[in-house]
Coordinates of C-alpha atoms in Angstrom, one line a residue:
M1 CA 87.4 184.9 122.6
M2 CA 88.8 184.8 126.1
K3 CA 89.5 181.1 125.7
M4 CA 91.7 181.8 122.7
K5 CA 93.5 184.6 124.6
K6 CA 94.2 182.2 127.5
I7 CA 95.5 179.6 125.1
F8 CA 97.8 182.2 123.5
F9 CA 99.1 183.2 126.9
V10 CA 99.9 179.6 128.0
F11 CA 101.3 178.7 124.6
T12 CA 103.6 181.7 124.8
I13 CA 105.0 180.7 128.2
L14 CA 105.4 177.2 127.0
I15 CA 107.4 178.2 123.9
S16 CA 109.3 180.6 126.1
A17 CA 110.2 177.6 128.3
L18 CA 111.3 175.6 125.2
L19 CA 113.5 178.3 123.8
M20 CA 114.8 179.7 127.1
T21 CA 112.9 183.0 127.3
S22 CA 112.2 185.3 130.1
C23 CA 111.5 183.0 133.0
N24 CA 113.3 181.3 135.8
L25 CA 113.2 177.9 134.4
N26 CA 114.1 174.4 135.5
I27 CA 114.5 171.9 132.6
T28 CA 115.1 168.2 133.2
L29 CA 116.0 165.7 130.4
Q30 CA 116.1 162.0 131.4
M31 CA 116.9 159.0 129.3
L32 CA 114.5 156.1 129.9
K33 CA 115.1 152.4 129.5
D34 CA 112.6 152.1 126.6
G35 CA 114.7 154.6 124.6
A36 CA 112.5 157.6 125.1
L37 CA 113.5 161.0 126.5
A38 CA 111.5 162.3 129.4
I39 CA 111.3 166.1 129.4
S40 CA 110.0 168.4 132.1
F41 CA 109.8 172.2 132.2
E42 CA 108.8 174.2 135.2
G43 CA 108.9 178.0 135.5
G44 CA 107.1 181.2 134.7
A45 CA 107.4 184.8 133.7
G46 CA 107.8 187.6 136.2
Q47 CA 105.0 190.1 136.7
A48 CA 106.4 192.7 134.2
F49 CA 106.9 190.2 131.5
T50 CA 103.6 188.5 132.2
Q51 CA 101.9 191.9 131.6
M52 CA 103.8 192.2 128.3
L53 CA 102.7 188.8 127.2
L54 CA 99.1 189.5 128.1
S55 CA 99.2 192.7 126.2
A56 CA 100.6 191.0 123.1
A57 CA 97.6 188.5 123.5
G58 CA 95.2 191.4 123.3
I59 CA 94.2 191.3 127.0
S60 CA 93.8 194.8 128.5
S61 CA 95.1 195.7 131.9
E62 CA 91.5 195.7 133.2
Q63 CA 91.2 192.0 132.2
N64 CA 94.6 190.8 133.4
T65 CA 93.6 189.8 136.9
N66 CA 90.6 187.8 135.8
A67 CA 92.5 186.2 132.9
L68 CA 95.3 185.1 135.1
N69 CA 93.1 183.8 137.9
Q70 CA 90.9 181.7 135.7
S71 CA 92.0 178.1 135.1
F72 CA 93.9 177.6 131.9
D73 CA 92.7 175.1 129.2
F74 CA 95.7 173.1 128.2
K75 CA 93.9 170.8 125.8
E76 CA 94.9 172.8 122.8
I77 CA 98.5 173.1 124.0
E78 CA 98.7 169.3 124.5
Y79 CA 97.3 168.8 121.1
E80 CA 100.0 170.9 119.5
L81 CA 102.7 169.1 121.4
S82 CA 101.3 165.7 120.3
K83 CA 101.4 166.9 116.7
A84 CA 105.1 167.8 117.2
G85 CA 105.8 164.1 118.2
F86 CA 105.5 164.2 122.0
T87 CA 103.6 161.7 124.1
N88 CA 102.5 161.2 127.7
I89 CA 101.9 165.0 127.9
Q90 CA 100.9 166.4 131.3
S91 CA 100.5 170.1 132.1
Q92 CA 99.3 172.2 134.9
T93 CA 99.4 175.8 136.2
Q94 CA 101.2 176.7 139.4
G95 CA 100.1 180.0 140.7
T96 CA 99.0 182.8 138.3
S97 CA 101.9 182.9 135.8
S98 CA 103.8 179.6 136.2
V99 CA 103.4 176.4 134.4
R100 CA 104.7 172.8 134.6
I101 CA 104.9 170.7 131.4
S102 CA 106.1 167.1 131.2
M103 CA 106.2 164.8 128.2
H104 CA 108.1 162.1 126.4
D105 CA 109.9 162.2 123.1
Q106 CA 109.4 158.5 122.4
K107 CA 111.4 158.1 119.2
R108 CA 113.7 161.1 119.8
T109 CA 112.5 162.8 116.5
S110 CA 111.0 166.0 117.9
Y111 CA 112.5 169.5 117.2
I112 CA 114.6 169.2 120.4
F113 CA 116.7 166.5 118.6
S114 CA 116.3 167.6 115.0
S115 CA 117.6 171.1 115.8
G116 CA 120.7 169.6 117.5
I117 CA 120.0 171.2 120.9
V118 CA 120.0 167.7 122.4
S119 CA 121.7 164.5 121.1
Q120 CA 122.4 161.1 122.4
E121 CA 125.8 159.3 122.3
K122 CA 125.4 155.7 123.5
E123 CA 124.0 156.0 127.0
Q124 CA 124.7 159.7 127.5
L125 CA 122.8 162.9 126.7
K126 CA 124.7 165.8 125.1
L127 CA 123.5 169.4 125.3
N128 CA 124.4 171.8 122.5
L129 CA 123.2 175.3 123.1
S130 CA 125.1 176.8 120.2
R131 CA 123.9 179.7 118.1
K132 CA 123.4 177.4 115.2
A133 CA 121.3 174.9 117.2
L134 CA 119.1 177.7 118.5
V135 CA 118.7 179.3 115.1
D136 CA 117.8 175.9 113.6
F137 CA 115.2 175.5 116.3
Y138 CA 113.7 178.9 115.4
N139 CA 113.8 178.3 111.7
S140 CA 112.0 174.9 112.0
A141 CA 109.2 176.4 114.0
D142 CA 105.7 177.1 112.5
Q143 CA 104.6 180.6 111.8
Q144 CA 102.7 181.0 115.1
T145 CA 105.7 179.9 117.2
S146 CA 108.0 182.2 115.2
M147 CA 105.7 185.1 115.8
I148 CA 105.7 184.4 119.5
L149 CA 109.5 184.1 119.7
D150 CA 109.8 187.4 117.8
L151 CA 108.3 189.1 120.8
F152 CA 111.5 188.6 122.7
L153 CA 113.7 190.4 120.1
A154 CA 116.6 188.0 120.8
P155 CA 119.7 188.7 118.8
V156 CA 120.4 185.0 118.4
F157 CA 117.2 184.7 116.3
N158 CA 117.7 187.8 114.3
D159 CA 121.2 187.3 112.9
E160 CA 122.6 190.1 115.1
E161 CA 125.5 190.3 117.4
M162 CA 124.9 192.2 120.6
T163 CA 126.3 192.3 124.1
E164 CA 124.1 191.3 127.0
T165 CA 124.2 194.8 128.2
E166 CA 123.1 196.2 124.8
Y167 CA 120.3 193.6 124.7
I168 CA 118.9 194.6 128.1
Q169 CA 119.0 198.2 127.1
M170 CA 117.1 197.4 123.9
L171 CA 114.5 195.4 125.9
A172 CA 114.1 198.3 128.3
T173 CA 113.4 200.6 125.3
F174 CA 110.7 198.4 123.9
Y175 CA 109.1 196.8 127.1
G176 CA 110.2 199.0 130.0
Q177 CA 113.0 198.6 132.6
D178 CA 111.0 196.3 134.8
A179 CA 110.6 193.6 132.1
A180 CA 114.2 194.1 131.1
N181 CA 115.4 193.6 134.6
E182 CA 113.5 190.3 134.9
V183 CA 115.3 189.0 131.8
R184 CA 118.6 190.2 133.1
D185 CA 118.1 188.4 136.5
S186 CA 116.8 185.1 135.0
F187 CA 118.7 181.8 134.9
I188 CA 118.1 178.5 133.2
N189 CA 118.7 175.4 135.3
I190 CA 119.3 172.3 133.1
T191 CA 119.6 168.8 134.5
L192 CA 120.6 165.8 132.3
K193 CA 120.0 162.3 133.6
D194 CA 121.8 159.6 131.6
L195 CA 120.7 156.0 131.4
D196 CA 123.4 154.8 133.8
G197 CA 122.1 157.2 136.5
K198 CA 124.7 159.9 136.0
V199 CA 123.4 163.4 136.6
S200 CA 124.9 166.6 135.3
K201 CA 123.6 170.1 135.9
Q202 CA 124.2 173.5 134.3
K203 CA 123.0 177.0 135.4
L204 CA 123.1 179.6 132.6
P205 CA 122.1 183.3 132.5
L206 CA 119.2 183.8 130.2
T207 CA 120.8 186.8 128.5
Y208 CA 123.9 184.6 127.6
L209 CA 121.6 182.2 125.6
L210 CA 119.6 185.0 123.9
C211 CA 122.8 186.8 122.8
I212 CA 125.1 183.8 122.3
N213 CA 127.8 184.1 119.7
N214 CA 130.0 181.5 118.1

C-alpha cells in the first residue's frame, strides 16, 4: 500500500512538471543529431503543496515524514513514460520533494509534440504555450493523469477565464494560503537548444500559464 502511495506522489510531481504545476521547475529541450529530442525536468513542490499532494495520495500527516524520507521507486513511473513513447529514461530524487527526470522523444511523437506545445521547424525548436496547446495536452491525457491535474484547479484546463489574482485567492480557499503563495511565487525556466547550438531561454510565472487566455 505504501509503495503505491509513493508511486502516486512521484507521479503527481512528474505530471506537475510536464504541465507546469506548482514547482520551481527547470525544463530543457535539446535537439539531437539523430533526430531525437532530449528532455529534462528538474524541480519540486514546496512544503505546503507537498503536504497537499501527500494528503491527496491518502498519506496522513503522521506518515508524511517517513514517506518522504524513504527512497522512491521510479520503475513504475519509467514504465508509464516508456508506454507514452519516451526512451532513455532516467529519474532520481533530489532531497525530499524534488525530482529530476530525463528522457528522449526519439521519433517526436509523444504528447509533447502531438499537443502542439513543442514543434520543430527545420533545425529549430518552437515553443507554443497557448491555451489551446495546454488544453489539448490535458484532453489527450489518460484518466489517472487527468485526475491528478484536476487537483490544481487550473482555469486553463476547466474552460474558465480568471485573473491570476483570482486564481490565487481560489487556491487559498481550497488548499490554504501557504500553498497558494508557493504557486504565486513559482516560475518556470525553459531552455531550448537547437541543432545548430543556438540557445534560447524563457522565464514565465506559473500563474500566467495556469490562467493563460487567448
